[in-house]
């Protein structure tokens, strides 16, 4: 009984902490009827820190004009923040102040996202049909077979009233010259070093959808027509900047005039561009900002640097390694007092006690165990494995596969989840079925396997080919610790984007950093079975030309674990937490470790995502049991190839 009460008390404390109803020592604040919990006092905080709050004039709409009228379970349509060219079926899954958590119907809660209730990218049911946009139906439905009226009846849900959508696109008061299909030059928001040939792919009032020619729509983004990220055709040439042409021009001279004629396209007129000046933030100003690593939280933050339209944010009392860049019109930054006015909890800066390692349940200093790296599927964590602030997760955009299945070989994460045909192709090392990825490598005799960096399982361009003469030379130069000249084209790994924030100013002298992996010892054959398995666990499986002796060969692993071969990876992916723990318990010598998997809330999907080092370094499992657990994972993943 006492154990049960203790667990309930911990859950209650975590819930109250999320609602801001605990004092600095973690003790619940007693509140009488109608009294609100103790709030972060901005006036005294600004006085104590001798700082200034950001003035209201810097925000387009400092405080909401309307109340948040959304209710749990309401259905609506909206733009997917990670695939901004797509309009999707959404459900309100959580409400907090003026913010709502939205769920993609038919998909895991892991992909839920938070939005302000007045977002210009949320629409009432039927808006796409009325405005000639393609609506992505819930998973399991076809576009032709989806009907809102029937779907609402089937799901016993209601549509969000049209009156809740106060920012629907309208005819602009002043007509502009941006039209569908016109060409321009645009900054890649995920790598501000790149300015690319692009197309206006959609227009909504004063907003346009930018699409990079030759790239898939993963990189598309919406921006205002006054954005500093867009430029007229020829801007790069006039300003001495390098333009990244469409993919088919990688080794061919690119000429705008010829390109426009060949595509029967027009350039956006130069007079259409009226870039807005920076709004006027200054270093040292205090604001309230959504924590992008844990978006359920809004924290006290300081503007550390200003670079044009870019702000470098620092969460007060946190390490500067968590700083990141945002644009000055970002909808996730607010003036001091926004949370209080909208009824949203404001997470105060951590106290010295909070910063003691392990003092709040999670071992990461400052973290109170709220949120999870896998999104809304889990409300909390108590170890580095699930912590959004742990070094393990700092450089990961996500531990999840892309919601729609990754469509570029370069986006393969360490151990893809076997949840779709696209993922299975990636595990096999085959390029997925996308217009960009089906291109063949131009190097004679190359099948597109491997990548010159050793980080990816496939390539389709000369620049990524390990067999290309220039790249072989570059690899030999890199082996001698000489930094090669950086290419002006191509996109950096997603870890780079996360460190820079959504966008950061381009580095003054960009250099290409090359990781040096220890070479496989090809001169000494691995005769010992255990050594071979050890190498497959602790040496990179993503090397460009791995030694066949140490490749992940499931027949070798299955010899040590008879009976495992009867389980398929596709089945394991569907396991719940209990099933994963039960399986680990059945492995010889691993009986005591099943509790770890249970405590970390590792389900089948997460189990297959565990990397080679996670077992030992993060879960603290000894080498022997770790090898056995990873052997079974190797078998499960290899069964997808059969």
Coordinates of C-alpha atoms in Angstrom, one line a residue:
X1 CA 0.0 0.0 0.0
X2 CA 2.8 2.4 1.0
X3 CA 4.6 1.7 -2.3
X4 CA 1.5 2.4 -4.3
X5 CA 0.9 5.7 -2.4
X6 CA 4.5 6.7 -3.0
X7 CA 4.1 6.1 -6.8
X8 CA 0.9 8.1 -6.8
X9 CA 2.6 11.0 -4.9
X10 CA 5.5 11.1 -7.4
X11 CA 3.0 11.2 -10.3
X12 CA 1.1 14.0 -8.5
X13 CA 4.3 16.0 -7.9
X14 CA 5.3 15.7 -11.5
X15 CA 1.9 16.9 -12.7
X16 CA 1.9 19.8 -10.3
X17 CA 5.5 20.7 -11.3
X18 CA 4.3 20.8 -15.0
X19 CA 1.4 23.1 -13.9
X20 CA 3.8 25.3 -11.9
X21 CA 2.2 24.5 -8.6
X22 CA 5.4 23.5 -6.7
X23 CA 7.7 25.9 -4.8
X24 CA 11.4 26.1 -5.3
X25 CA 11.9 23.1 -3.0
X26 CA 9.4 20.9 -4.8
X27 CA 6.7 21.3 -2.1
X28 CA 3.2 21.8 -3.4
X29 CA 1.9 25.4 -3.0
X30 CA -1.4 25.4 -1.0
X31 CA -4.0 27.4 -3.0
X32 CA -7.4 28.4 -1.8
X33 CA -10.5 28.5 -4.0
X34 CA -9.9 30.7 -7.0
X35 CA -6.2 31.4 -6.0
X36 CA -3.5 30.8 -8.6
X37 CA -0.2 29.1 -7.9
X38 CA 2.8 31.3 -7.2
X39 CA 4.0 32.8 -10.4
X40 CA 7.4 33.9 -11.7
X41 CA 7.5 37.6 -10.7
X42 CA 9.0 39.4 -13.6
X43 CA 9.3 42.8 -11.9
X44 CA 11.4 41.6 -9.1
X45 CA 13.4 39.3 -11.4
X46 CA 14.3 42.1 -13.8
X47 CA 15.3 44.3 -10.8
X48 CA 17.4 41.5 -9.2
X49 CA 19.1 40.7 -12.5
X50 CA 19.5 44.4 -13.5
X51 CA 18.0 43.5 -16.9
X52 CA 15.3 44.8 -19.3
X53 CA 12.3 42.9 -20.6
X54 CA 11.8 43.1 -24.4
X55 CA 9.4 46.0 -25.2
X56 CA 6.0 45.0 -26.5
X57 CA 6.6 47.0 -29.7
X58 CA 9.0 44.3 -30.9
X59 CA 6.2 41.7 -31.1
X60 CA 3.7 41.7 -34.0
X61 CA 0.9 40.8 -31.6
X62 CA 2.2 40.9 -28.0
X63 CA -0.8 39.3 -26.4
X64 CA -3.7 37.3 -28.0
X65 CA -6.8 39.3 -28.8
X66 CA -9.1 36.2 -28.6
X67 CA -9.4 33.4 -26.1
X68 CA -8.4 29.9 -26.8
X69 CA -11.7 28.3 -27.6
X70 CA -10.4 24.9 -28.8
X71 CA -11.7 21.8 -26.9
X72 CA -10.1 18.3 -26.5
X73 CA -11.0 16.0 -29.4
X74 CA -11.9 18.7 -31.9
X75 CA -10.9 18.0 -35.5
X76 CA -9.3 20.5 -37.9
X77 CA -6.9 20.9 -40.8
X78 CA -3.3 22.2 -40.6
X79 CA 0.2 22.4 -42.0
X80 CA 2.7 19.8 -40.9
X81 CA 5.6 21.8 -39.4
X82 CA 8.1 19.2 -40.6
X83 CA 6.6 18.9 -44.1
X84 CA 5.3 22.4 -44.7
X85 CA 3.9 21.6 -48.2
X86 CA 1.4 19.2 -46.6
X87 CA -2.1 20.0 -45.1
X88 CA -3.1 17.2 -42.7
X89 CA -6.1 16.0 -40.6
X90 CA -5.4 17.0 -37.0
X91 CA -7.0 16.5 -33.6
X92 CA -6.7 18.7 -30.5
X93 CA -4.9 16.4 -28.0
X94 CA -4.0 18.8 -25.2
X95 CA -4.7 22.4 -24.2
X96 CA -2.4 24.6 -22.2
X97 CA -3.2 28.3 -21.9
X98 CA -3.2 29.8 -25.4
X99 CA -1.4 26.8 -26.8
X100 CA -2.7 23.4 -28.2
X101 CA -1.0 20.1 -28.8
X102 CA -2.1 18.7 -32.2
X103 CA -2.2 15.0 -33.1
X104 CA -1.8 13.6 -36.7
X105 CA -4.8 11.2 -37.0
X106 CA -3.7 7.6 -37.4
X107 CA -0.1 8.3 -36.3
X108 CA 1.8 7.8 -33.1
X109 CA 1.6 10.5 -30.4
X110 CA 5.4 10.9 -30.8
X111 CA 4.7 13.1 -33.8
X112 CA 2.3 15.5 -32.0
X113 CA 3.3 19.2 -32.1
X114 CA 2.4 22.3 -30.2
X115 CA 0.9 25.4 -31.8
X116 CA -0.5 28.8 -30.7
X117 CA -4.3 28.8 -31.0
X118 CA -4.2 31.7 -33.4
X119 CA -1.7 30.1 -35.8
X120 CA -2.1 31.1 -39.5
X121 CA -1.4 27.5 -40.4
X122 CA -4.5 26.0 -38.8
X123 CA -7.8 25.8 -40.7
X124 CA -11.4 24.6 -40.2
X125 CA -12.7 21.3 -41.5
X126 CA -13.3 21.6 -45.3
X127 CA -10.9 24.5 -45.9
X128 CA -8.6 22.5 -48.2
X129 CA -11.5 21.4 -50.4
X130 CA -12.8 25.0 -50.5
X131 CA -9.4 26.4 -51.4
X132 CA -8.2 23.7 -53.9
X133 CA -5.5 22.3 -51.6
X134 CA -4.7 18.6 -51.3
X135 CA -5.6 17.3 -47.8
X136 CA -3.5 14.4 -46.5
X137 CA -6.0 11.9 -45.0
X138 CA -5.5 10.0 -41.8
X139 CA -3.2 7.0 -42.0
X140 CA -5.1 4.1 -43.5
X141 CA -7.4 6.3 -45.6
X142 CA -7.0 7.2 -49.3
X143 CA -7.4 10.7 -50.5
X144 CA -10.2 9.6 -52.8
X145 CA -12.0 7.7 -50.1
X146 CA -11.8 10.3 -47.4
X147 CA -14.9 12.3 -46.5
X148 CA -15.0 14.7 -43.6
X149 CA -18.7 14.1 -42.8
X150 CA -18.3 10.3 -42.7
X151 CA -15.0 10.5 -40.8
X152 CA -16.5 12.7 -38.1
X153 CA -19.3 10.2 -37.6
X154 CA -17.0 7.3 -37.7
X155 CA -14.7 8.9 -35.0
X156 CA -17.6 10.3 -33.0
X157 CA -15.9 13.7 -33.1
X158 CA -16.8 17.3 -33.7
X159 CA -15.2 19.8 -36.1
X160 CA -13.6 22.8 -34.5
X161 CA -16.0 25.8 -35.1
X162 CA -15.0 28.1 -37.9
X163 CA -15.2 31.0 -35.4
X164 CA -12.1 29.8 -33.7
X165 CA -9.9 30.5 -36.7
X166 CA -9.1 34.2 -36.7
X167 CA -6.1 34.2 -39.0
X168 CA -7.5 32.5 -42.1
X169 CA -5.9 33.7 -45.4
X170 CA -7.5 36.7 -46.9
X171 CA -7.0 38.7 -50.0
X172 CA -4.0 41.0 -49.2
X173 CA -5.0 44.7 -48.7
X174 CA -2.2 45.6 -51.1
X175 CA -1.9 43.1 -54.0
X176 CA 1.6 41.7 -54.4
X177 CA 3.5 40.2 -57.4
X178 CA 4.4 36.8 -56.1
X179 CA 2.6 34.1 -58.2
X180 CA 2.6 30.3 -58.3
X181 CA 5.5 28.9 -60.3
X182 CA 7.7 32.0 -60.3
X183 CA 11.4 31.6 -59.6
X184 CA 13.6 33.3 -57.1
X185 CA 16.7 32.7 -54.9
X186 CA 16.1 31.6 -51.3
X187 CA 18.1 30.9 -48.2
X188 CA 18.0 27.3 -46.9
X189 CA 16.7 27.8 -43.4
X190 CA 18.4 24.6 -42.2
X191 CA 21.8 25.8 -43.5
X192 CA 22.0 29.5 -43.9
X193 CA 25.3 29.1 -45.9
X194 CA 23.1 28.0 -48.9
X195 CA 21.2 30.2 -51.2
X196 CA 19.4 28.1 -53.7
X197 CA 17.4 28.3 -56.9
X198 CA 13.8 28.0 -55.8
X199 CA 10.1 28.2 -56.8
X200 CA 7.0 29.8 -55.3
X201 CA 5.0 26.6 -54.8
X202 CA 2.0 28.0 -53.0
X203 CA 0.6 31.4 -52.0
X204 CA -1.7 32.2 -49.1
X205 CA -2.4 35.9 -48.6
X206 CA 1.0 37.5 -47.9
X207 CA 2.8 34.2 -47.3
X208 CA 4.5 32.0 -49.9
X209 CA 5.7 28.4 -49.9
X210 CA 9.4 28.2 -51.0
X211 CA 10.4 25.0 -52.8
X212 CA 14.1 24.3 -53.6
X213 CA 14.4 23.2 -57.3
X214 CA 15.8 19.7 -57.5
X215 CA 15.2 18.9 -53.8
X216 CA 12.3 17.0 -52.3
X217 CA 9.7 18.9 -50.4
X218 CA 11.1 18.1 -46.9
X219 CA 13.0 21.4 -47.1
X220 CA 10.0 23.5 -48.2
X221 CA 9.0 26.4 -45.9
X222 CA 6.5 29.2 -45.6
X223 CA 7.6 32.7 -45.2
X224 CA 6.2 36.2 -45.4
X225 CA 6.7 38.1 -48.7
X226 CA 8.8 40.7 -46.7
X227 CA 11.2 37.9 -45.5
X228 CA 14.9 38.5 -45.6
X229 CA 15.3 34.9 -46.7
X230 CA 14.1 35.5 -50.3
X231 CA 15.9 37.4 -53.1
X232 CA 15.2 38.1 -56.8
X233 CA 16.8 36.1 -59.5
X234 CA 20.4 37.3 -60.0
X235 CA 20.8 38.6 -56.4
X236 CA 23.7 36.2 -55.6
X237 CA 25.6 37.2 -58.7
X238 CA 25.2 40.9 -58.0
X239 CA 26.2 40.5 -54.3
X240 CA 29.2 38.1 -54.8
X241 CA 27.4 35.2 -53.2
X242 CA 27.5 31.5 -54.3
X243 CA 24.1 30.2 -55.7
X244 CA 23.3 26.5 -55.2
X245 CA 21.7 25.5 -58.6
X246 CA 19.2 22.6 -59.0
X247 CA 20.7 19.2 -58.5
X248 CA 21.0 18.4 -62.3
X249 CA 23.4 21.3 -62.6
X250 CA 26.0 20.0 -60.1
X251 CA 28.7 19.7 -62.7
X252 CA 27.2 21.9 -65.4
X253 CA 27.3 25.8 -65.7
X254 CA 24.0 27.2 -64.5
X255 CA 22.5 30.2 -66.3
X256 CA 19.2 31.7 -65.0
X257 CA 18.1 32.9 -68.4
X258 CA 18.5 29.5 -70.0
X259 CA 16.9 27.8 -67.0
X260 CA 13.8 30.0 -67.1
X261 CA 13.4 29.4 -70.8
X262 CA 13.8 25.7 -70.5
X263 CA 11.2 25.5 -67.7
X264 CA 8.9 28.0 -69.4
X265 CA 9.0 30.0 -66.1
X266 CA 9.1 33.6 -65.0
X267 CA 11.2 35.2 -62.3
X268 CA 9.5 37.0 -59.5
X269 CA 9.8 40.7 -60.5
X270 CA 12.6 42.5 -58.6
X271 CA 10.2 45.2 -57.4
X272 CA 8.1 42.6 -55.6
X273 CA 10.8 42.2 -52.9
X274 CA 10.4 44.6 -50.0
X275 CA 12.4 43.1 -47.1
X276 CA 11.4 44.2 -43.7
X277 CA 14.1 45.6 -41.3
X278 CA 15.0 43.8 -38.1
X279 CA 12.5 44.5 -35.4
X280 CA 15.0 45.9 -32.9
X281 CA 15.9 43.3 -30.3
X282 CA 19.0 44.0 -28.3
X283 CA 21.4 41.7 -26.4
X284 CA 20.4 41.3 -22.8
X285 CA 16.6 41.6 -23.3
X286 CA 14.5 39.1 -21.4
X287 CA 11.6 37.2 -23.1
X288 CA 9.5 34.1 -22.6
X289 CA 10.4 31.4 -25.1
X290 CA 9.1 27.9 -26.0
X291 CA 11.9 25.4 -25.3
X292 CA 12.3 23.7 -28.7
X293 CA 13.9 20.6 -27.2
X294 CA 10.9 20.2 -24.8
X295 CA 8.1 22.2 -26.4
X296 CA 5.6 21.6 -23.6
X297 CA 7.6 24.2 -21.6
X298 CA 8.0 27.9 -21.9
X299 CA 11.1 29.2 -20.2
X300 CA 12.6 32.5 -19.1
X301 CA 15.2 33.4 -21.8
X302 CA 17.7 36.1 -22.7
X303 CA 18.6 37.4 -26.1
X304 CA 22.4 36.8 -26.1
X305 CA 23.3 37.9 -29.7
X306 CA 21.5 39.7 -32.6
X307 CA 22.6 39.1 -36.2
X308 CA 20.2 40.9 -38.5
X309 CA 16.9 39.1 -38.2
X310 CA 18.4 36.3 -36.0
X311 CA 18.4 36.1 -32.2
X312 CA 20.5 33.8 -30.2
X313 CA 18.5 32.6 -27.2
X314 CA 19.8 31.5 -23.8
X315 CA 17.7 29.9 -21.2
X316 CA 18.5 31.6 -17.9
X317 CA 20.7 29.6 -15.5
X318 CA 21.1 26.8 -18.1
X319 CA 24.4 25.9 -19.7
X320 CA 25.2 27.9 -22.9
X321 CA 25.4 24.6 -24.9
X322 CA 21.5 24.7 -25.0
X323 CA 21.5 28.2 -26.7
X324 CA 20.1 28.3 -30.2
X325 CA 19.0 30.8 -32.9
X326 CA 15.5 31.9 -34.0
X327 CA 14.2 34.5 -36.3
X328 CA 12.9 37.7 -34.7
X329 CA 9.3 37.0 -35.8
X330 CA 9.2 33.5 -34.5
X331 CA 5.8 32.7 -33.1
X332 CA 7.4 30.8 -30.1
X333 CA 8.9 33.9 -28.5
X334 CA 6.8 36.2 -26.3
X335 CA 7.1 39.3 -24.1
X336 CA 7.4 39.0 -20.3
X337 CA 4.0 38.4 -18.9
X338 CA 2.6 36.5 -21.9
X339 CA 2.3 33.2 -19.9
X340 CA 0.5 35.0 -17.0
X341 CA -2.0 36.7 -19.3
X342 CA -2.8 33.5 -21.3
X343 CA -2.9 31.1 -18.4
X344 CA 0.2 29.1 -19.4
X345 CA 2.7 27.9 -16.9
X346 CA 6.1 29.7 -17.1
X347 CA 9.1 27.5 -16.1
X348 CA 11.3 29.6 -13.9
X349 CA 15.1 29.4 -14.2
X350 CA 16.5 26.4 -12.2
X351 CA 17.8 27.0 -8.7
X352 CA 21.2 25.9 -7.5
X353 CA 19.5 22.9 -6.0
X354 CA 18.0 22.0 -9.4
X355 CA 21.5 22.1 -10.9
X356 CA 22.9 19.5 -8.6
X357 CA 23.2 16.2 -10.6
X358 CA 20.4 13.8 -9.9
X359 CA 18.6 16.1 -7.4
X360 CA 15.3 16.1 -9.4
X361 CA 15.0 12.5 -10.6
X362 CA 16.8 13.1 -13.9
X363 CA 20.6 13.0 -13.9
X364 CA 20.9 16.0 -16.2
X365 CA 21.4 19.2 -14.2
X366 CA 18.5 21.5 -14.3
X367 CA 16.0 19.0 -15.8
X368 CA 13.0 18.0 -13.7
X369 CA 12.2 14.9 -15.6
X370 CA 9.4 16.6 -17.6
X371 CA 9.0 15.6 -21.3
X372 CA 10.7 12.9 -23.3
X373 CA 13.0 12.8 -26.4
X374 CA 10.2 10.7 -28.1
X375 CA 7.7 13.4 -27.8
X376 CA 4.2 13.3 -26.3
X377 CA 4.1 9.5 -26.2
X378 CA 5.7 9.8 -22.8
X379 CA 5.1 12.6 -20.3
X380 CA 8.3 12.2 -18.4
X381 CA 11.6 10.5 -17.9
X382 CA 14.2 9.9 -15.1
X383 CA 17.3 9.0 -17.0
X384 CA 19.6 10.4 -19.7
X385 CA 18.2 7.9 -22.2
X386 CA 14.9 9.8 -22.5
X387 CA 16.1 13.2 -21.5
X388 CA 15.8 15.9 -24.2
X389 CA 18.8 17.7 -22.6
X390 CA 21.2 14.7 -22.3
X391 CA 24.5 14.7 -24.4
X392 CA 23.2 11.6 -26.0
X393 CA 20.2 13.4 -27.5
X394 CA 21.6 16.9 -27.9
X395 CA 22.7 16.3 -31.6
X396 CA 19.6 14.3 -32.6
X397 CA 16.8 16.1 -34.3
X398 CA 14.7 13.1 -33.2
X399 CA 15.1 9.5 -32.2
X400 CA 12.0 8.9 -34.5
X401 CA 11.8 7.9 -38.1
X402 CA 10.2 10.6 -40.2
X403 CA 6.4 10.4 -39.8
X404 CA 5.9 9.7 -43.5
X405 CA 9.0 7.5 -43.9
X406 CA 12.4 9.0 -44.8
X407 CA 12.6 9.7 -48.5
X408 CA 16.3 10.5 -48.8
X409 CA 19.2 8.2 -48.2
X410 CA 21.0 11.0 -46.4
X411 CA 18.3 11.0 -43.7
X412 CA 18.9 7.5 -42.5
X413 CA 19.3 7.4 -38.7
X414 CA 21.5 4.9 -37.0
X415 CA 19.0 2.0 -36.7
X416 CA 15.8 2.7 -38.7
X417 CA 12.6 1.4 -37.3
X418 CA 11.1 -1.4 -39.5
X419 CA 7.7 0.2 -39.8
X420 CA 7.3 0.8 -43.5
X421 CA 8.5 -0.5 -46.9
X422 CA 10.6 2.6 -47.2
X423 CA 12.4 1.9 -43.9
X424 CA 13.1 -1.7 -45.0
X425 CA 14.7 -0.5 -48.2
X426 CA 16.9 1.8 -46.1
X427 CA 18.0 -1.1 -43.8
X428 CA 18.9 -3.1 -46.9
X429 CA 21.0 -0.1 -48.1
X430 CA 18.7 0.5 -51.1
X431 CA 17.8 4.1 -52.0
X432 CA 14.1 4.8 -51.2
X433 CA 11.6 5.5 -54.0
X434 CA 11.7 9.2 -54.4
X435 CA 12.4 11.2 -57.6
X436 CA 15.7 12.4 -56.1
X437 CA 16.8 9.2 -54.6
X438 CA 16.2 6.9 -57.5
X439 CA 19.0 8.6 -59.5
X440 CA 21.9 6.3 -60.1
X441 CA 25.5 7.2 -59.2
X442 CA 27.4 8.4 -62.3
X443 CA 30.6 6.6 -61.4
X444 CA 31.1 3.5 -63.7
X445 CA 30.8 0.2 -61.8
X446 CA 29.3 1.8 -58.7
X447 CA 25.9 0.5 -57.4
X448 CA 25.2 3.5 -55.1
X449 CA 26.1 1.7 -51.9
X450 CA 28.0 3.5 -49.1
X451 CA 29.0 7.2 -48.9
X452 CA 32.3 9.0 -49.0
X453 CA 31.7 10.3 -45.4
X454 CA 31.0 6.9 -44.0
X455 CA 27.8 8.3 -42.4
X456 CA 25.2 7.2 -44.9
X457 CA 24.3 3.8 -46.4
X458 CA 23.8 5.0 -49.9
X459 CA 24.5 7.9 -52.4
X460 CA 23.3 9.0 -55.8
X461 CA 25.7 11.8 -56.7
X462 CA 29.4 12.0 -57.6
X463 CA 30.1 14.1 -54.5
X464 CA 29.0 11.2 -52.2
X465 CA 30.6 8.3 -54.2
X466 CA 33.5 6.5 -52.3
X467 CA 34.7 5.1 -55.7
X468 CA 35.1 8.4 -57.4
X469 CA 38.7 9.3 -58.0
X470 CA 38.4 12.8 -56.5
X471 CA 36.8 11.4 -53.4
X472 CA 39.4 8.7 -53.0
X473 CA 42.0 11.4 -53.1
X474 CA 40.1 13.4 -50.6
X475 CA 39.8 10.4 -48.3
X476 CA 43.5 9.8 -48.4
X477 CA 44.1 13.5 -47.6
X478 CA 41.7 13.3 -44.7
X479 CA 43.5 10.3 -43.4
X480 CA 46.6 12.5 -43.0
X481 CA 44.6 15.0 -40.9
X482 CA 44.5 17.7 -43.6
X483 CA 41.2 19.6 -43.8
X484 CA 40.0 19.6 -47.4
X485 CA 38.3 22.5 -49.1
X486 CA 34.6 22.7 -48.3
X487 CA 32.1 22.1 -51.1
X488 CA 29.7 25.0 -51.7
X489 CA 26.8 22.6 -52.4
X490 CA 25.0 20.0 -50.5
X491 CA 23.3 19.9 -47.1
X492 CA 25.0 19.3 -43.7
X493 CA 23.8 16.5 -41.4
X494 CA 20.8 17.2 -39.3
X495 CA 22.9 17.3 -36.1
X496 CA 24.5 20.5 -37.5
X497 CA 21.1 22.1 -37.9
X498 CA 20.1 21.3 -34.3
X499 CA 23.3 22.8 -32.9
X500 CA 22.7 26.0 -34.9
X501 CA 19.0 26.2 -33.9
X502 CA 16.5 26.6 -36.7
X503 CA 19.0 28.9 -38.3
X504 CA 22.2 30.6 -37.2
X505 CA 24.3 33.2 -39.0
X506 CA 26.8 31.6 -41.4
X507 CA 30.2 31.0 -39.8
X508 CA 32.8 33.5 -40.9
X509 CA 35.2 30.8 -42.1
X510 CA 33.3 27.5 -42.5
X511 CA 35.4 24.4 -42.3
X512 CA 34.5 20.8 -43.0
X513 CA 35.1 18.7 -39.9
X514 CA 35.9 15.1 -40.6
X515 CA 35.5 12.3 -38.1
X516 CA 38.3 9.8 -38.2
X517 CA 37.0 6.3 -37.5
X518 CA 39.5 3.6 -36.6
X519 CA 40.1 1.4 -39.6
X520 CA 39.1 -2.3 -39.6
X521 CA 42.0 -4.6 -39.2
X522 CA 41.8 -6.4 -42.6
X523 CA 45.1 -8.3 -42.1
X524 CA 44.0 -10.5 -39.2
X525 CA 40.9 -12.6 -39.8
X526 CA 38.4 -12.9 -37.0
X527 CA 38.4 -16.6 -36.3
X528 CA 36.8 -16.3 -32.9
X529 CA 33.0 -16.1 -33.0
X530 CA 32.7 -14.0 -29.9
X531 CA 35.3 -11.5 -31.3
X532 CA 33.4 -11.3 -34.5
X533 CA 30.2 -10.4 -32.7
X534 CA 32.0 -8.0 -30.4
X535 CA 33.3 -6.2 -33.5
X536 CA 29.8 -6.1 -35.1
X537 CA 28.5 -4.5 -31.9
X538 CA 31.2 -1.9 -31.2
X539 CA 32.5 -1.0 -34.7
X540 CA 30.6 1.2 -37.0
X541 CA 28.2 -0.6 -39.3
X542 CA 28.1 2.5 -41.5
X543 CA 31.7 2.4 -42.7
X544 CA 32.2 3.0 -46.4
X545 CA 33.8 -0.3 -47.1
X546 CA 33.4 -2.5 -44.1
X547 CA 35.4 -5.7 -43.8
X548 CA 33.1 -8.7 -44.6
X549 CA 34.6 -10.5 -41.6
X550 CA 32.9 -8.1 -39.2
X551 CA 29.7 -7.2 -41.1
X552 CA 26.4 -7.8 -39.4
X553 CA 25.8 -11.4 -40.3
X554 CA 22.7 -12.7 -38.6
X555 CA 23.6 -16.4 -39.0
X556 CA 26.7 -15.8 -36.8
X557 CA 24.5 -14.2 -34.1
X558 CA 21.8 -16.8 -34.2
X559 CA 24.3 -19.5 -33.3
X560 CA 24.6 -18.0 -29.8
X561 CA 20.9 -17.5 -29.4
X562 CA 18.9 -20.5 -30.6
X563 CA 15.2 -19.9 -31.1
X564 CA 15.6 -16.2 -31.8
X565 CA 15.3 -16.6 -35.5
X566 CA 11.6 -17.4 -35.1
X567 CA 11.0 -13.8 -34.2
X568 CA 10.7 -11.2 -36.9
X569 CA 11.7 -7.6 -36.7
X570 CA 8.3 -6.5 -38.0
X571 CA 6.7 -8.2 -35.0
X572 CA 9.2 -6.8 -32.5
X573 CA 8.4 -3.3 -33.7
X574 CA 4.9 -3.7 -32.4
X575 CA 5.9 -4.9 -28.9
X576 CA 4.8 -2.8 -25.9
X577 CA 7.1 -2.1 -22.9
X578 CA 6.1 -5.2 -21.0
X579 CA 6.8 -7.5 -24.0
X580 CA 10.3 -6.0 -24.5
X581 CA 11.1 -6.4 -20.8
X582 CA 9.8 -10.0 -20.9
X583 CA 12.0 -10.8 -23.9
X584 CA 15.1 -9.4 -22.3
X585 CA 14.4 -11.5 -19.2
X586 CA 14.5 -14.7 -21.3
X587 CA 18.0 -14.0 -22.6
X588 CA 20.7 -16.0 -20.8
X589 CA 22.5 -13.8 -18.3
X590 CA 20.2 -10.9 -18.9
X591 CA 17.6 -11.7 -16.3
X592 CA 18.4 -8.7 -14.0
X593 CA 18.4 -6.2 -16.8
X594 CA 14.7 -6.5 -17.8
X595 CA 13.9 -3.9 -15.1
X596 CA 16.1 -1.3 -16.8
X597 CA 14.1 -1.6 -20.1
X598 CA 10.8 -1.4 -18.1
X599 CA 11.9 1.7 -16.2
X600 CA 13.1 3.4 -19.3
X601 CA 9.7 2.7 -21.0
X602 CA 11.4 1.1 -24.0
X603 CA 8.8 -0.3 -26.4
X604 CA 9.5 -2.4 -29.5
X605 CA 10.0 0.7 -31.7
X606 CA 12.5 2.2 -29.3
X607 CA 14.2 -1.3 -28.8
X608 CA 15.0 -1.5 -32.4
X609 CA 16.3 2.1 -32.4
X610 CA 18.9 1.4 -29.6
X611 CA 22.3 2.2 -31.1
X612 CA 25.4 0.1 -30.6
X613 CA 26.8 2.3 -27.7
X614 CA 23.5 3.0 -25.9
X615 CA 23.3 -0.4 -24.2
X616 CA 26.7 0.1 -22.5
X617 CA 27.0 3.8 -22.1
X618 CA 23.5 4.9 -21.4
X619 CA 21.7 1.9 -20.0
X620 CA 24.8 0.9 -18.1
X621 CA 24.6 -2.8 -19.0
X622 CA 27.8 -4.8 -18.7
X623 CA 29.6 -5.9 -21.8
X624 CA 28.5 -9.6 -21.7
X625 CA 24.7 -9.1 -21.4
X626 CA 25.0 -6.1 -23.8
X627 CA 26.5 -8.3 -26.5
X628 CA 23.7 -10.8 -26.1
X629 CA 21.0 -8.2 -26.3
X630 CA 22.6 -6.6 -29.3
X631 CA 23.0 -10.0 -30.9
X632 CA 19.2 -10.4 -30.8
X633 CA 18.7 -7.0 -32.2
X634 CA 21.0 -7.8 -35.1
X635 CA 18.9 -10.9 -35.8
X636 CA 15.6 -9.0 -35.7
X637 CA 16.9 -6.3 -38.1
X638 CA 18.5 -8.9 -40.4
X639 CA 15.2 -10.8 -40.6
X640 CA 13.8 -7.8 -42.5
X641 CA 16.2 -8.7 -45.4
X642 CA 14.9 -12.2 -45.8

